[in-house]
Coordinates of C-alpha atoms and ligand atoms in Angstrom, one line a residue:
M1 CA -45.6 54.7 22.1
D2 CA -45.3 53.3 25.6
V3 CA -42.1 51.6 26.6
I4 CA -42.8 49.3 29.5
T5 CA -40.4 47.2 31.6
S6 CA -42.5 45.6 34.2
A7 CA -44.9 42.7 33.8
A8 CA -47.5 44.4 36.1
A9 CA -47.4 47.7 34.1
L10 CA -47.7 45.7 30.9
R11 CA -50.8 43.9 32.1
D12 CA -52.3 47.1 33.3
R13 CA -51.6 48.8 29.9
L14 CA -52.9 45.9 27.8
Q15 CA -56.2 45.6 29.8
R16 CA -57.4 48.4 27.5
E17 CA -56.2 46.4 24.4
P18 CA -57.7 43.0 24.5
H19 CA -57.2 42.5 20.7
N20 CA -53.5 43.2 20.4
V21 CA -51.1 41.7 17.9
F22 CA -47.6 40.7 19.1
V23 CA -44.2 40.6 17.6
P24 CA -41.6 39.0 20.0
T25 CA -38.0 40.0 19.2
M26 CA -34.6 40.0 20.8
G27 CA -34.0 43.5 19.6
N28 CA -31.2 44.8 17.4
L29 CA -33.9 45.4 14.9
H30 CA -33.5 45.3 11.1
E31 CA -35.8 45.5 8.1
G32 CA -36.8 41.8 8.7
H33 CA -38.3 42.8 12.1
I34 CA -39.9 45.9 10.6
E35 CA -41.6 43.8 8.0
L36 CA -43.1 41.7 10.8
I37 CA -44.5 44.9 12.3
R38 CA -45.9 46.0 8.9
I39 CA -47.7 42.7 8.7
A40 CA -48.9 43.1 12.3
K41 CA -50.2 46.7 12.3
P42 CA -53.3 46.3 10.1
R43 CA -54.5 43.3 12.1
A44 CA -55.3 45.0 15.4
T45 CA -55.6 48.4 17.0
C46 CA -52.6 47.8 19.3
T47 CA -49.2 46.4 18.1
V48 CA -47.0 45.1 20.9
V49 CA -43.3 44.4 20.4
S50 CA -41.1 42.7 23.0
V51 CA -37.4 43.2 23.1
F52 CA -35.7 40.6 25.3
V53 CA -32.5 38.6 24.8
N54 CA -33.6 35.3 26.3
R55 CA -30.7 33.5 28.0
L56 CA -32.6 30.3 28.2
Q57 CA -32.4 29.7 24.4
F58 CA -28.6 30.2 24.2
G59 CA -26.1 27.3 24.8
P60 CA -23.2 27.8 27.2
R61 CA -20.8 28.5 24.3
E62 CA -23.1 30.6 22.3
D63 CA -23.2 34.4 21.8
F64 CA -25.6 35.4 24.6
D65 CA -23.0 37.9 26.1
R66 CA -22.1 39.5 22.8
Y67 CA -25.6 39.5 21.3
P68 CA -26.1 43.2 20.2
R69 CA -28.3 45.2 22.6
T70 CA -29.5 48.4 21.0
L71 CA -32.7 49.3 22.9
E72 CA -32.5 53.1 22.3
A73 CA -32.1 52.8 18.5
D74 CA -34.7 50.0 18.5
C75 CA -37.3 52.1 20.3
A76 CA -36.6 55.1 17.9
R77 CA -37.3 52.8 14.9
L78 CA -40.4 51.2 16.5
K79 CA -41.8 54.6 17.2
E80 CA -41.3 55.6 13.5
V81 CA -43.2 52.6 12.3
G82 CA -46.1 53.2 14.7
V83 CA -45.8 50.5 17.3
D84 CA -48.0 51.1 20.3
V85 CA -46.3 49.2 23.2
V86 CA -42.7 48.1 23.6
F87 CA -42.1 45.5 26.4
A88 CA -38.4 45.6 27.3
P89 CA -38.1 43.8 30.6
Q90 CA -34.9 43.1 32.5
E91 CA -34.0 39.5 32.9
R92 CA -35.2 39.4 36.6
E93 CA -38.7 40.5 35.4
I94 CA -39.0 37.4 33.1
Y95 CA -37.1 35.1 35.3
P96 CA -37.6 36.3 38.9
E97 CA -36.6 32.8 40.1
P98 CA -34.8 29.9 38.3
Q99 CA -37.1 28.7 35.5
T100 CA -37.7 25.1 36.7
Y101 CA -41.0 24.7 34.8
V102 CA -40.3 24.6 31.0
V103 CA -42.0 23.8 27.8
E104 CA -40.6 20.6 26.4
P105 CA -41.4 20.6 22.6
S106 CA -41.8 17.4 20.7
D107 CA -38.9 15.4 19.1
L108 CA -38.9 18.2 16.6
Q109 CA -36.7 20.0 19.1
H110 CA -33.9 17.5 18.6
I111 CA -33.4 17.6 14.8
L112 CA -31.8 20.2 12.5
E113 CA -31.2 23.3 14.6
G114 CA -32.0 21.3 17.8
A115 CA -29.3 18.7 17.0
H116 CA -26.7 21.5 17.0
R117 CA -28.2 23.7 19.7
P118 CA -29.4 21.3 22.4
G119 CA -32.1 23.0 24.6
H120 CA -32.6 25.9 22.2
F121 CA -36.2 25.2 21.4
R122 CA -37.1 24.5 25.0
G123 CA -35.8 27.9 25.8
V124 CA -37.6 29.5 22.9
A125 CA -40.9 27.8 23.6
T126 CA -40.7 28.6 27.4
V127 CA -40.1 32.3 26.9
V128 CA -42.7 32.6 24.1
L129 CA -45.3 30.9 26.3
K130 CA -44.4 33.2 29.1
L131 CA -44.6 36.3 26.9
F132 CA -47.9 35.1 25.5
N133 CA -49.3 34.8 29.0
L134 CA -48.2 38.4 29.7
V135 CA -49.3 40.0 26.5
M136 CA -52.3 37.7 25.8
P137 CA -52.3 38.6 22.1
R138 CA -54.9 37.7 19.5
S139 CA -52.2 36.9 17.0
A140 CA -48.4 36.8 16.8
I141 CA -46.0 37.1 13.9
F142 CA -42.9 35.0 13.4
G143 CA -40.4 35.2 10.5
K144 CA -39.9 32.1 8.4
K145 CA -36.1 32.7 8.4
D146 CA -36.3 30.7 11.7
Y147 CA -38.4 28.1 10.0
Q148 CA -38.1 25.4 12.7
Q149 CA -38.9 28.0 15.4
Y150 CA -42.1 28.9 13.5
I151 CA -43.1 25.2 13.3
V152 CA -42.3 24.5 17.0
L153 CA -44.3 27.5 18.1
R154 CA -47.2 26.8 15.7
D155 CA -47.4 23.3 17.2
M156 CA -47.1 24.6 20.8
V157 CA -50.1 26.9 20.3
R158 CA -52.1 24.1 18.7
Q159 CA -51.3 21.5 21.3
F160 CA -51.9 23.8 24.3
A161 CA -55.1 25.2 22.6
L162 CA -53.9 28.8 23.0
P163 CA -56.3 31.2 21.4
I164 CA -53.6 32.9 19.4
E165 CA -53.2 32.9 15.6
I166 CA -49.6 32.3 14.6
I167 CA -48.8 34.2 11.4
P168 CA -45.6 33.3 9.4
A169 CA -43.8 36.1 7.5
E170 CA -41.5 35.7 4.5
T171 CA -37.8 36.2 5.0
V172 CA -36.5 39.6 4.2
R173 CA -33.2 39.6 2.2
A174 CA -30.5 42.1 1.3
P175 CA -30.3 42.9 -2.4
D176 CA -27.6 40.2 -2.8
G177 CA -29.9 37.6 -1.3
L178 CA -28.4 37.3 2.3
A179 CA -31.3 36.8 4.8
L180 CA -31.4 39.7 7.2
S181 CA -30.2 38.7 10.7
S182 CA -28.8 40.5 13.7
R183 CA -25.9 38.0 13.5
N184 CA -24.9 39.4 10.1
N185 CA -23.3 42.3 12.2
Y186 CA -20.6 39.8 13.3
L187 CA -19.4 39.2 9.7
S188 CA -16.1 40.8 8.5
P189 CA -16.3 42.7 5.2
G190 CA -14.8 39.6 3.4
E191 CA -17.3 37.2 5.1
R192 CA -20.2 39.6 4.3
R193 CA -19.2 39.3 0.6
E194 CA -19.2 35.5 0.8
A195 CA -22.3 35.2 2.9
P196 CA -24.9 35.3 0.1
R197 CA -23.6 32.0 -1.2
L198 CA -25.7 30.2 1.4
Y199 CA -28.8 31.5 -0.3
Q200 CA -27.5 30.8 -3.8
V201 CA -26.7 27.2 -2.9
L202 CA -30.2 26.8 -1.4
C203 CA -31.8 28.2 -4.5
R204 CA -29.9 25.8 -6.7
A205 CA -31.1 22.9 -4.5
R206 CA -34.6 24.2 -4.7
D207 CA -34.5 24.5 -8.5
E208 CA -33.3 20.9 -8.8
V209 CA -36.1 19.6 -6.6
A210 CA -38.6 21.8 -8.3
Q211 CA -37.5 20.3 -11.7
G212 CA -38.3 16.8 -10.4
A213 CA -35.0 15.6 -8.8
R214 CA -35.9 13.2 -5.9
D215 CA -32.4 12.0 -4.8
F216 CA -32.5 14.4 -1.9
R217 CA -29.4 13.1 -0.2
R218 CA -27.2 13.8 -3.3
I219 CA -28.7 17.3 -3.5
E220 CA -27.9 17.9 0.2
L221 CA -24.3 16.5 -0.2
E222 CA -23.6 18.6 -3.3
A223 CA -24.8 21.8 -1.6
M224 CA -22.7 21.0 1.5
A225 CA -19.6 20.3 -0.7
E226 CA -19.9 23.6 -2.6
L227 CA -20.0 25.5 0.7
A228 CA -17.2 23.5 2.3
R229 CA -15.0 24.3 -0.8
R230 CA -15.4 28.0 0.2
D231 CA -14.4 27.5 3.8
W232 CA -17.8 27.3 5.3
R233 CA -18.2 24.8 8.2
L234 CA -21.4 23.0 7.7
D235 CA -23.9 22.0 10.3
Y236 CA -26.5 20.8 7.8
V237 CA -28.2 21.2 4.5
A238 CA -31.5 19.3 4.5
V239 CA -34.5 18.9 2.3
R240 CA -37.6 18.4 4.5
R241 CA -41.4 18.5 4.4
Q242 CA -42.7 21.9 5.1
S243 CA -45.4 20.6 7.4
D244 CA -43.3 18.8 10.0
L245 CA -39.7 19.0 8.9
Q246 CA -39.4 15.3 8.5
E247 CA -37.6 13.6 5.6
P248 CA -39.8 13.7 2.5
G249 CA -41.0 10.7 0.5
A250 CA -40.9 10.7 -3.3
D251 CA -44.5 11.9 -3.4
D252 CA -44.2 14.8 -1.0
R253 CA -44.6 18.1 -2.8
E254 CA -44.5 20.9 -0.2
L255 CA -40.8 20.9 0.8
V256 CA -38.3 23.3 2.2
V257 CA -34.5 23.2 2.0
L258 CA -32.8 24.4 5.2
A259 CA -29.2 25.1 6.0
A260 CA -26.9 26.2 8.8
A261 CA -23.2 26.8 8.5
R262 CA -20.5 28.9 10.0
L263 CA -18.5 31.5 8.2
G264 CA -15.6 32.4 10.5
R265 CA -17.1 32.9 13.9
T266 CA -20.6 33.5 12.6
R267 CA -23.3 30.9 12.4
L268 CA -25.8 31.6 9.7
I269 CA -29.1 29.8 9.0
D270 CA -31.4 30.1 6.0
N271 CA -34.0 28.2 4.1
V272 CA -36.1 28.3 0.9
E273 CA -39.5 26.7 0.3
I274 CA -40.1 24.5 -2.7
A275 CA -43.5 23.9 -4.3
A276 CA -42.3 20.9 -6.4
Ligands
PAF1 O1 -36.8 34.8 17.0 C1 -36.4 35.4 18.0 O2 -36.0 36.6 18.0 C2 -36.5 34.7 19.4 O3 -36.2 33.3 19.3 C3 -37.8 34.9 20.1 C4 -39.0 34.3 19.3 C5 -38.1 36.4 20.3 C6 -37.8 34.2 21.5 O4 -36.8 34.7 22.3

């Protein structure tokens, strides 16, 4: 496995691998990331993983500084699972000058996560386009835990006609249902015990919709009230169309219920798809 830190060395190494598959990450890898790599590996002869905590996608009061950086352990795990190339650049390699050209996603960037994290998807789309330009992968894998991120990037690739297949991967969960996330490390033991409730509440909402309920607003409000009773601070619970994350009509069938809420200092997001 080659661990590469410069863009020039990466291009040089990947000249020999025109058909690579790419898994972008911010490191602090867990089984969710490893699952993305398992999906990637059979698709190409060269699997590339980037590890880069992208300042551009963090708001001024978010956790950029305390985001866990565990490159040594990450590389050991990536080697075990047979990754070929790790790209772990310093910030100055990705942003050698202030990034004044950015990708401005559609209005999708302003709803749900975007309403609570202004500029987040601009930062994600900008760094992912830049990473795509460096890696030039044939395909790239993104977890559906970050559902809106997956939709934004899928649309970016389509709109800019990038020759890259975007492959979504199912969310990996702990045995008690909690979606795996690097931010779970911030939870205290008590919060960790409470955290699976987010998924349980989403599953109840999903079941109601799957059984035919169509008063989505009531379902969202009940889910939020249940979490609020347990001291969660809610950003949103929303039933949306899978295709574009807009509010569904009564005839829409392919839906997803998404949520974001804080437990103590930790902001968790999750979602479950509904085939109603
Ligand atoms: O999902 C992530 O870890 C990040 O948003 C990504 C896609 C690596 C961009 O920084």
